[in-house]
Amino acid sequence: MAPGDGNLSAVLKKKDELVLEDTPVPQPGKNEVQVQMHAVGICGSDVHYWTHGAIGDFIVRKPMILGHESSGIVSAVGEGVTHLKVGDRIAIEPGIPCRTCGFCKEGRYNLCPEMSFCATPPIDGSLRRYYCHAADFCYKLPDHVSLEEGALLEPLSVGVHACRRSGVTLGSKVLVCGAGPIGLVCLLTAKAMGAATVGITDIAENRLEMAKKLGANFTFKVDTKDGKEIARRIHSTMGCAADVTIECSGAPSSVQTGIYSTKSGGVLVLVGMGPAEITIPIIDASVREVDIRGIFRYANCYPTALAMIASGKVDAKPLITHHFPLAKTLEAFEVAKTGAGGAVKVIIHCNE
């Protein structure tokens, strides 16, 4: 398909109104590339914007194209682009910072106050046939890495950032709370970074089964909101408290479990986004010197995520459970929302 043949796009008009319509085919500006989109994963944030119309202070006030877990093929290059050419297969890091503020210069560009992030209001995303992006945030894929794996670099980068922030290293004993897509990529990343033991919790048995297949040493079915009780079971099964706990669900009771499950002097990293305010056993964390750290997306993680996939250290392909063409985007979102058929990661193919 040539760029003049239309640009079918998944447009969120407002809460509960997701439509497919043609939008203008964008042309690359200076230091940009035009990408013929191929694989776009559905993220929980995409579903949340669709069903709720907002995430925190990010509110859908005008129509917005969804999608940010993406890959494609360069179809045109703008002025100044030298490291990419037409035909290159690429993964797209969806956030573009200002590059000049203090956070950017320190290398923590994920905290840039001027960040433009795909499919975060009011910025359009990449779930369409053609899209333009800053070339320096596009990463060429080796021939043996598929475009579907390229789309998975986005969630995998969250796992890389979480494991770096928590200090996962050779021999670490790690607990992951929540076996959704992000919890599973944290599991994969922790194992790749040398964790000796990784346990994982969830309320759904099918997700725990997936975690076992991906290498979890222990799985824990959460059947109570009593954080201390779940932590007791975890300690009994793992034979110790966790050096590092990575909380990926956002559920208040799971955050409490995370604190109780982490050893004195250990680290709890909060990845999942739950209520704005929750009650936690802060004195327990304080007197045992459990460090509580947050993460926001990622920074400087795409090259590492790509290296893990390309080297074979991480096989993320089993995460992809469902495939849909762009024309069936609404059906794809329903599957992603309900988890029908054991859905973990749903991929939309934009040019099939």
CSV table of C-alpha atoms in Angstrom, one decimal:
chain,number,residue,atom,x,y,z
A,1,MET,CA,0.0,0.0,0.0
A,2,ALA,CA,1.3,3.4,-1.0
A,3,PRO,CA,1.0,6.4,1.3
A,4,GLY,CA,-1.6,7.9,-1.0
A,5,ASP,CA,-4.0,5.0,-0.4
A,6,GLY,CA,-5.5,6.2,2.9
A,7,ASN,CA,-4.5,6.1,6.5
A,8,LEU,CA,-7.0,4.0,8.4
A,9,SER,CA,-6.7,4.9,12.1
A,10,ALA,CA,-8.2,3.8,15.4
A,11,VAL,CA,-9.6,7.1,16.8
A,12,LEU,CA,-11.0,7.4,20.3
A,13,LYS,CA,-13.7,10.1,19.9
A,14,LYS,CA,-14.6,10.0,23.6
A,15,LYS,CA,-15.2,7.5,26.4
A,16,ASP,CA,-16.7,4.3,25.0
A,17,GLU,CA,-16.5,5.6,21.4
A,18,LEU,CA,-13.7,4.0,19.4
A,19,VAL,CA,-14.0,4.2,15.6
A,20,LEU,CA,-12.0,3.5,12.5
A,21,GLU,CA,-11.6,6.3,10.1
A,22,ASP,CA,-9.2,7.7,7.5
A,23,THR,CA,-6.9,10.5,8.8
A,24,PRO,CA,-4.4,12.5,6.7
A,25,VAL,CA,-1.2,10.6,5.8
A,26,PRO,CA,1.5,12.5,7.7
A,27,GLN,CA,4.7,13.6,6.0
A,28,PRO,CA,8.1,13.4,7.9
A,29,GLY,CA,9.5,16.7,9.1
A,30,LYS,CA,13.2,17.4,9.9
A,31,ASN,CA,14.8,14.5,11.8
A,32,GLU,CA,11.7,12.4,11.4
A,33,VAL,CA,10.7,9.3,9.6
A,34,GLN,CA,7.4,8.2,8.1
A,35,VAL,CA,6.6,4.6,9.2
A,36,GLN,CA,4.3,2.1,7.5
A,37,MET,CA,2.9,0.6,10.7
A,38,HIS,CA,2.8,-3.1,11.1
A,39,ALA,CA,2.4,-4.4,14.7
A,40,VAL,CA,0.8,-2.4,17.5
A,41,GLY,CA,0.1,-4.0,20.9
A,42,ILE,CA,-2.9,-3.0,23.0
A,43,CYS,CA,-1.8,-1.7,26.3
A,44,GLY,CA,-3.9,-1.5,29.5
A,45,SER,CA,-3.7,2.3,29.2
A,46,ASP,CA,-5.3,2.2,25.7
A,47,VAL,CA,-8.2,0.1,27.2
A,48,HIS,CA,-8.5,2.4,30.2
A,49,TYR,CA,-8.8,5.6,28.0
A,50,TRP,CA,-11.4,3.8,25.9
A,51,THR,CA,-13.5,2.7,28.9
A,52,HIS,CA,-12.9,5.6,31.3
A,53,GLY,CA,-11.9,8.5,29.1
A,54,ALA,CA,-9.1,9.5,31.4
A,55,ILE,CA,-6.1,8.3,33.4
A,56,GLY,CA,-5.5,10.6,36.4
A,57,ASP,CA,-4.9,14.1,35.0
A,58,PHE,CA,-4.7,12.9,31.4
A,59,ILE,CA,-8.2,13.4,30.1
A,60,VAL,CA,-9.5,12.7,26.6
A,61,ARG,CA,-10.9,16.1,25.6
A,62,LYS,CA,-10.8,15.7,21.9
A,63,PRO,CA,-10.5,12.8,19.4
A,64,MET,CA,-7.2,10.9,19.9
A,65,ILE,CA,-5.6,8.1,17.9
A,66,LEU,CA,-4.7,5.2,20.3
A,67,GLY,CA,-1.6,2.9,20.3
A,68,HIS,CA,2.0,3.2,21.5
A,69,GLU,CA,3.5,-0.3,21.6
A,70,SER,CA,4.5,-0.4,17.9
A,71,SER,CA,6.8,-1.3,15.1
A,72,GLY,CA,6.9,-0.8,11.3
A,73,ILE,CA,8.9,-0.2,8.2
A,74,VAL,CA,10.4,3.1,7.3
A,75,SER,CA,8.5,4.5,4.3
A,76,ALA,CA,10.0,7.9,4.0
A,77,VAL,CA,12.8,9.9,5.7
A,78,GLY,CA,12.9,13.6,6.5
A,79,GLU,CA,15.8,16.0,6.3
A,80,GLY,CA,18.7,15.2,8.5
A,81,VAL,CA,18.0,11.6,9.0
A,82,THR,CA,21.1,9.5,8.3
A,83,HIS,CA,21.0,6.4,10.4
A,84,LEU,CA,17.7,5.0,8.9
A,85,LYS,CA,16.6,4.5,5.3
A,86,VAL,CA,13.4,3.5,3.5
A,87,GLY,CA,12.8,-0.2,4.1
A,88,ASP,CA,14.4,-0.5,7.5
A,89,ARG,CA,12.3,-2.4,10.0
A,90,ILE,CA,12.1,-0.5,13.3
A,91,ALA,CA,10.7,-0.4,16.8
A,92,ILE,CA,9.3,2.9,18.0
A,93,GLU,CA,10.0,4.3,21.4
A,94,PRO,CA,6.8,6.3,21.9
A,95,GLY,CA,7.9,9.1,24.1
A,96,ILE,CA,9.7,12.2,22.7
A,97,PRO,CA,11.2,14.5,25.4
A,98,CYS,CA,12.4,18.1,25.0
A,99,ARG,CA,16.1,17.0,25.1
A,100,THR,CA,17.1,20.2,26.8
A,101,CYS,CA,15.7,20.3,30.3
A,102,GLY,CA,17.6,19.2,33.4
A,103,PHE,CA,15.9,15.8,33.5
A,104,CYS,CA,16.8,15.2,29.9
A,105,LYS,CA,20.4,16.2,30.4
A,106,GLU,CA,20.7,14.0,33.4
A,107,GLY,CA,19.5,11.0,31.3
A,108,ARG,CA,16.2,10.8,33.1
A,109,TYR,CA,14.2,12.0,30.1
A,110,ASN,CA,11.1,10.0,31.2
A,111,LEU,CA,10.6,12.7,33.8
A,112,CYS,CA,10.7,15.5,31.2
A,113,PRO,CA,7.8,17.9,31.9
A,114,GLU,CA,7.5,18.5,28.1
A,115,MET,CA,7.4,14.8,27.1
A,116,SER,CA,5.1,14.0,24.2
A,117,PHE,CA,4.0,10.4,24.6
A,118,CYS,CA,2.0,8.5,22.0
A,119,ALA,CA,-1.7,8.0,22.9
A,120,THR,CA,-1.5,10.2,26.0
A,121,PRO,CA,-3.9,13.1,25.7
A,122,PRO,CA,-3.6,15.2,23.7
A,123,ILE,CA,-0.9,13.4,21.7
A,124,ASP,CA,-2.1,11.0,18.9
A,125,GLY,CA,-0.7,7.5,18.9
A,126,SER,CA,0.4,5.1,16.3
A,127,LEU,CA,-2.5,2.7,15.7
A,128,ARG,CA,-2.9,3.6,12.1
A,129,ARG,CA,-1.4,2.7,8.7
A,130,TYR,CA,1.1,5.6,8.5
A,131,TYR,CA,2.7,7.5,11.3
A,132,CYS,CA,5.7,9.9,11.7
A,133,HIS,CA,8.1,9.8,14.6
A,134,ALA,CA,11.4,11.3,15.7
A,135,ALA,CA,14.1,9.2,14.0
A,136,ASP,CA,16.4,9.2,17.1
A,137,PHE,CA,13.6,7.3,19.0
A,138,CYS,CA,13.4,4.6,16.3
A,139,TYR,CA,15.5,1.5,16.6
A,140,LYS,CA,16.5,-0.7,13.7
A,141,LEU,CA,15.6,-4.3,14.2
A,142,PRO,CA,18.0,-7.1,13.3
A,143,ASP,CA,16.8,-9.4,10.5
A,144,HIS,CA,16.0,-12.3,12.9
A,145,VAL,CA,13.8,-10.1,15.2
A,146,SER,CA,10.2,-10.0,14.1
A,147,LEU,CA,8.1,-6.9,13.9
A,148,GLU,CA,5.8,-8.4,16.6
A,149,GLU,CA,8.8,-8.7,18.9
A,150,GLY,CA,9.6,-5.1,18.0
A,151,ALA,CA,6.2,-4.0,19.3
A,152,LEU,CA,7.0,-5.9,22.6
A,153,LEU,CA,10.0,-3.8,23.3
A,154,GLU,CA,7.8,-1.1,24.8
A,155,PRO,CA,6.4,-3.2,27.7
A,156,LEU,CA,9.7,-5.0,28.0
A,157,SER,CA,11.4,-1.6,28.5
A,158,VAL,CA,9.1,-1.1,31.5
A,159,GLY,CA,10.5,-4.4,32.9
A,160,VAL,CA,14.1,-3.3,32.3
A,161,HIS,CA,13.5,0.0,34.1
A,162,ALA,CA,11.8,-1.6,37.0
A,163,CYS,CA,14.6,-4.2,37.5
A,164,ARG,CA,17.2,-1.5,37.2
A,165,ARG,CA,15.5,0.8,39.7
A,166,SER,CA,15.2,-2.1,42.1
A,167,GLY,CA,18.7,-3.3,41.7
A,168,VAL,CA,18.0,-6.8,40.5
A,169,THR,CA,21.3,-8.6,39.9
A,170,LEU,CA,23.0,-12.1,39.9
A,171,GLY,CA,21.5,-14.2,42.7
A,172,SER,CA,18.6,-11.8,43.6
A,173,LYS,CA,15.4,-13.3,45.1
A,174,VAL,CA,12.6,-11.5,43.4
A,175,LEU,CA,8.8,-11.3,44.0
A,176,VAL,CA,6.6,-9.9,41.3
A,177,CYS,CA,3.1,-9.0,42.3
A,178,GLY,CA,0.6,-9.3,39.4
A,179,ALA,CA,1.0,-11.6,36.4
A,180,GLY,CA,-0.5,-9.3,33.8
A,181,PRO,CA,1.6,-8.3,30.7
A,182,ILE,CA,3.8,-6.0,32.7
A,183,GLY,CA,4.3,-8.4,35.6
A,184,LEU,CA,5.3,-11.1,33.1
A,185,VAL,CA,7.9,-8.9,31.3
A,186,CYS,CA,9.3,-8.0,34.8
A,187,LEU,CA,9.6,-11.8,35.4
A,188,LEU,CA,11.4,-12.3,32.1
A,189,THR,CA,13.7,-9.4,32.7
A,190,ALA,CA,14.6,-10.4,36.3
A,191,LYS,CA,15.5,-13.9,35.1
A,192,ALA,CA,17.6,-12.4,32.2
A,193,MET,CA,19.4,-10.1,34.7
A,194,GLY,CA,20.5,-13.1,36.8
A,195,ALA,CA,17.8,-13.4,39.5
A,196,ALA,CA,18.2,-16.8,41.2
A,197,THR,CA,14.6,-17.1,42.2
A,198,VAL,CA,11.4,-15.3,41.0
A,199,GLY,CA,8.0,-15.8,42.5
A,200,ILE,CA,4.9,-14.2,41.2
A,201,THR,CA,1.3,-13.5,42.5
A,202,ASP,CA,-2.0,-13.1,40.8
A,203,ILE,CA,-5.7,-13.7,41.4
A,204,ALA,CA,-6.1,-15.6,38.1
A,205,GLU,CA,-4.9,-19.1,37.7
A,206,ASN,CA,-4.5,-18.9,33.9
A,207,ARG,CA,-2.0,-16.0,34.3
A,208,LEU,CA,-0.1,-18.0,36.9
A,209,GLU,CA,0.1,-20.9,34.5
A,210,MET,CA,1.6,-18.5,31.8
A,211,ALA,CA,4.1,-17.3,34.4
A,212,LYS,CA,5.2,-20.9,35.1
A,213,LYS,CA,5.8,-21.4,31.4
A,214,LEU,CA,7.9,-18.3,31.3
A,215,GLY,CA,10.2,-19.5,34.1
A,216,ALA,CA,8.6,-18.5,37.4
A,217,ASN,CA,10.1,-20.6,40.2
A,218,PHE,CA,7.0,-20.1,42.4
A,219,THR,CA,3.4,-18.9,41.8
A,220,PHE,CA,1.0,-17.7,44.5
A,221,LYS,CA,-2.8,-17.5,44.0
A,222,VAL,CA,-4.1,-14.5,45.9
A,223,ASP,CA,-7.3,-15.4,47.6
A,224,THR,CA,-7.4,-12.8,50.4
A,225,LYS,CA,-6.7,-9.1,50.9
A,226,ASP,CA,-4.8,-9.8,54.1
A,227,GLY,CA,-1.3,-8.7,53.0
A,228,LYS,CA,0.4,-10.3,56.0
A,229,GLU,CA,-1.2,-13.7,55.3
A,230,ILE,CA,-0.1,-13.7,51.7
A,231,ALA,CA,3.4,-12.6,52.7
A,232,ARG,CA,3.5,-15.4,55.3
A,233,ARG,CA,2.7,-17.9,52.5
A,234,ILE,CA,5.3,-16.4,50.2
A,235,HIS,CA,8.0,-16.5,52.8
A,236,SER,CA,7.1,-20.2,53.6
A,237,THR,CA,7.2,-21.3,50.0
A,238,MET,CA,10.2,-19.3,48.9
A,239,GLY,CA,12.1,-20.0,52.1
A,240,CYS,CA,13.0,-16.4,52.6
A,241,ALA,CA,11.8,-12.8,52.2
A,242,ALA,CA,12.3,-11.2,48.8
A,243,ASP,CA,15.4,-9.0,48.2
A,244,VAL,CA,13.3,-7.2,45.6
A,245,THR,CA,9.6,-6.9,45.2
A,246,ILE,CA,8.1,-5.5,42.0
A,247,GLU,CA,4.5,-4.5,42.4
A,248,CYS,CA,2.6,-4.5,39.1
A,249,SER,CA,-1.1,-4.6,39.9
A,250,GLY,CA,-1.6,-1.3,41.6
A,251,ALA,CA,-4.1,-2.9,44.0
A,252,PRO,CA,-3.7,-1.5,47.6
A,253,SER,CA,-3.7,-4.9,49.2
A,254,SER,CA,-1.0,-6.0,46.8
A,255,VAL,CA,1.1,-3.0,47.7
A,256,GLN,CA,0.7,-4.0,51.4
A,257,THR,CA,1.7,-7.6,50.5
A,258,GLY,CA,4.8,-6.2,48.7
A,259,ILE,CA,6.0,-4.3,51.8
A,260,TYR,CA,5.5,-7.3,54.1
A,261,SER,CA,7.1,-9.7,51.6
A,262,THR,CA,10.3,-7.7,51.2
A,263,LYS,CA,13.3,-8.4,53.4
A,264,SER,CA,14.6,-5.7,55.8
A,265,GLY,CA,16.9,-3.5,53.8
A,266,GLY,CA,15.2,-4.6,50.6
A,267,VAL,CA,13.5,-2.7,47.8
A,268,LEU,CA,9.9,-2.4,46.7
A,269,VAL,CA,9.3,-0.9,43.3
A,270,LEU,CA,5.8,0.4,42.4
A,271,VAL,CA,5.0,-0.2,38.8
A,272,GLY,CA,1.2,-0.7,38.8
A,273,MET,CA,-1.0,2.4,38.8
A,274,GLY,CA,-3.9,2.1,41.3
A,275,PRO,CA,-5.8,4.6,43.4
A,276,ALA,CA,-4.2,8.0,43.9
A,277,GLU,CA,-4.1,7.4,47.7
A,278,ILE,CA,-3.9,4.2,49.6
A,279,THR,CA,-3.2,3.0,53.1
A,280,ILE,CA,0.1,1.2,53.6
A,281,PRO,CA,2.1,-0.2,56.6
A,282,ILE,CA,4.6,2.7,56.5
A,283,ILE,CA,6.0,2.0,60.0
A,284,ASP,CA,6.8,-1.6,59.1
A,285,ALA,CA,8.6,-0.4,56.0
A,286,SER,CA,10.4,2.4,57.8
A,287,VAL,CA,11.7,0.4,60.8
A,288,ARG,CA,12.9,-2.4,58.5
A,289,GLU,CA,14.4,0.1,56.0
A,290,VAL,CA,12.4,-1.2,53.1
A,291,ASP,CA,13.1,1.3,50.3
A,292,ILE,CA,9.9,2.2,48.3
A,293,ARG,CA,10.6,3.4,44.8
A,294,GLY,CA,8.4,4.5,42.0
A,295,ILE,CA,8.9,4.2,38.3
A,296,PHE,CA,7.4,6.1,35.4
A,297,ARG,CA,7.7,4.4,32.0
A,298,TYR,CA,11.4,4.0,31.2
A,299,ALA,CA,14.5,5.9,30.0
A,300,ASN,CA,17.5,4.5,28.0
A,301,CYS,CA,15.9,1.0,28.1
A,302,TYR,CA,15.0,0.3,24.5
A,303,PRO,CA,18.6,-0.7,23.5
A,304,THR,CA,18.8,-3.1,26.4
A,305,ALA,CA,15.3,-4.6,25.7
A,306,LEU,CA,16.3,-5.1,22.0
A,307,ALA,CA,19.6,-6.7,23.0
A,308,MET,CA,17.8,-9.1,25.3
A,309,ILE,CA,15.4,-10.2,22.5
A,310,ALA,CA,18.1,-10.3,19.8
A,311,SER,CA,20.5,-12.3,21.9
A,312,GLY,CA,17.9,-14.9,22.9
A,313,LYS,CA,18.2,-14.0,26.6
A,314,VAL,CA,14.5,-13.3,26.6
A,315,ASP,CA,11.8,-15.0,24.5
A,316,ALA,CA,8.8,-12.7,24.7
A,317,LYS,CA,6.9,-14.3,21.8
A,318,PRO,CA,4.7,-16.4,24.2
A,319,LEU,CA,3.2,-13.2,25.6
A,320,ILE,CA,1.4,-12.7,22.2
A,321,THR,CA,-1.8,-14.6,22.4
A,322,HIS,CA,-4.1,-12.9,19.9
A,323,HIS,CA,-3.7,-11.3,16.5
A,324,PHE,CA,-6.2,-9.0,14.7
A,325,PRO,CA,-6.1,-6.9,11.5
A,326,LEU,CA,-6.6,-3.2,11.8
A,327,ALA,CA,-10.2,-3.6,10.4
A,328,LYS,CA,-11.1,-5.6,13.5
A,329,THR,CA,-9.7,-3.2,16.1
A,330,LEU,CA,-13.0,-3.0,18.1
A,331,GLU,CA,-13.0,-6.8,18.4
A,332,ALA,CA,-9.4,-6.7,19.5
A,333,PHE,CA,-10.1,-4.2,22.2
A,334,GLU,CA,-13.0,-6.3,23.5
A,335,VAL,CA,-10.7,-9.3,23.8
A,336,ALA,CA,-8.0,-7.2,25.5
A,337,LYS,CA,-10.6,-5.7,28.0
A,338,THR,CA,-12.2,-9.0,28.9
A,339,GLY,CA,-9.2,-11.3,28.7
A,340,ALA,CA,-11.3,-13.6,26.6
A,341,GLY,CA,-9.5,-16.8,25.4
A,342,GLY,CA,-6.7,-16.3,28.0
A,343,ALA,CA,-5.6,-13.1,26.3
A,344,VAL,CA,-2.3,-11.7,27.5
A,345,LYS,CA,-1.0,-9.4,24.7
A,346,VAL,CA,-3.2,-8.6,21.8
A,347,ILE,CA,-1.4,-7.4,18.6
A,348,ILE,CA,-3.1,-5.5,15.8
A,349,HIS,CA,-1.6,-5.7,12.4
A,350,CYS,CA,-2.0,-2.4,10.6
A,351,ASN,CA,-1.1,-3.3,7.0
A,352,GLU,CA,-2.7,-6.7,6.5
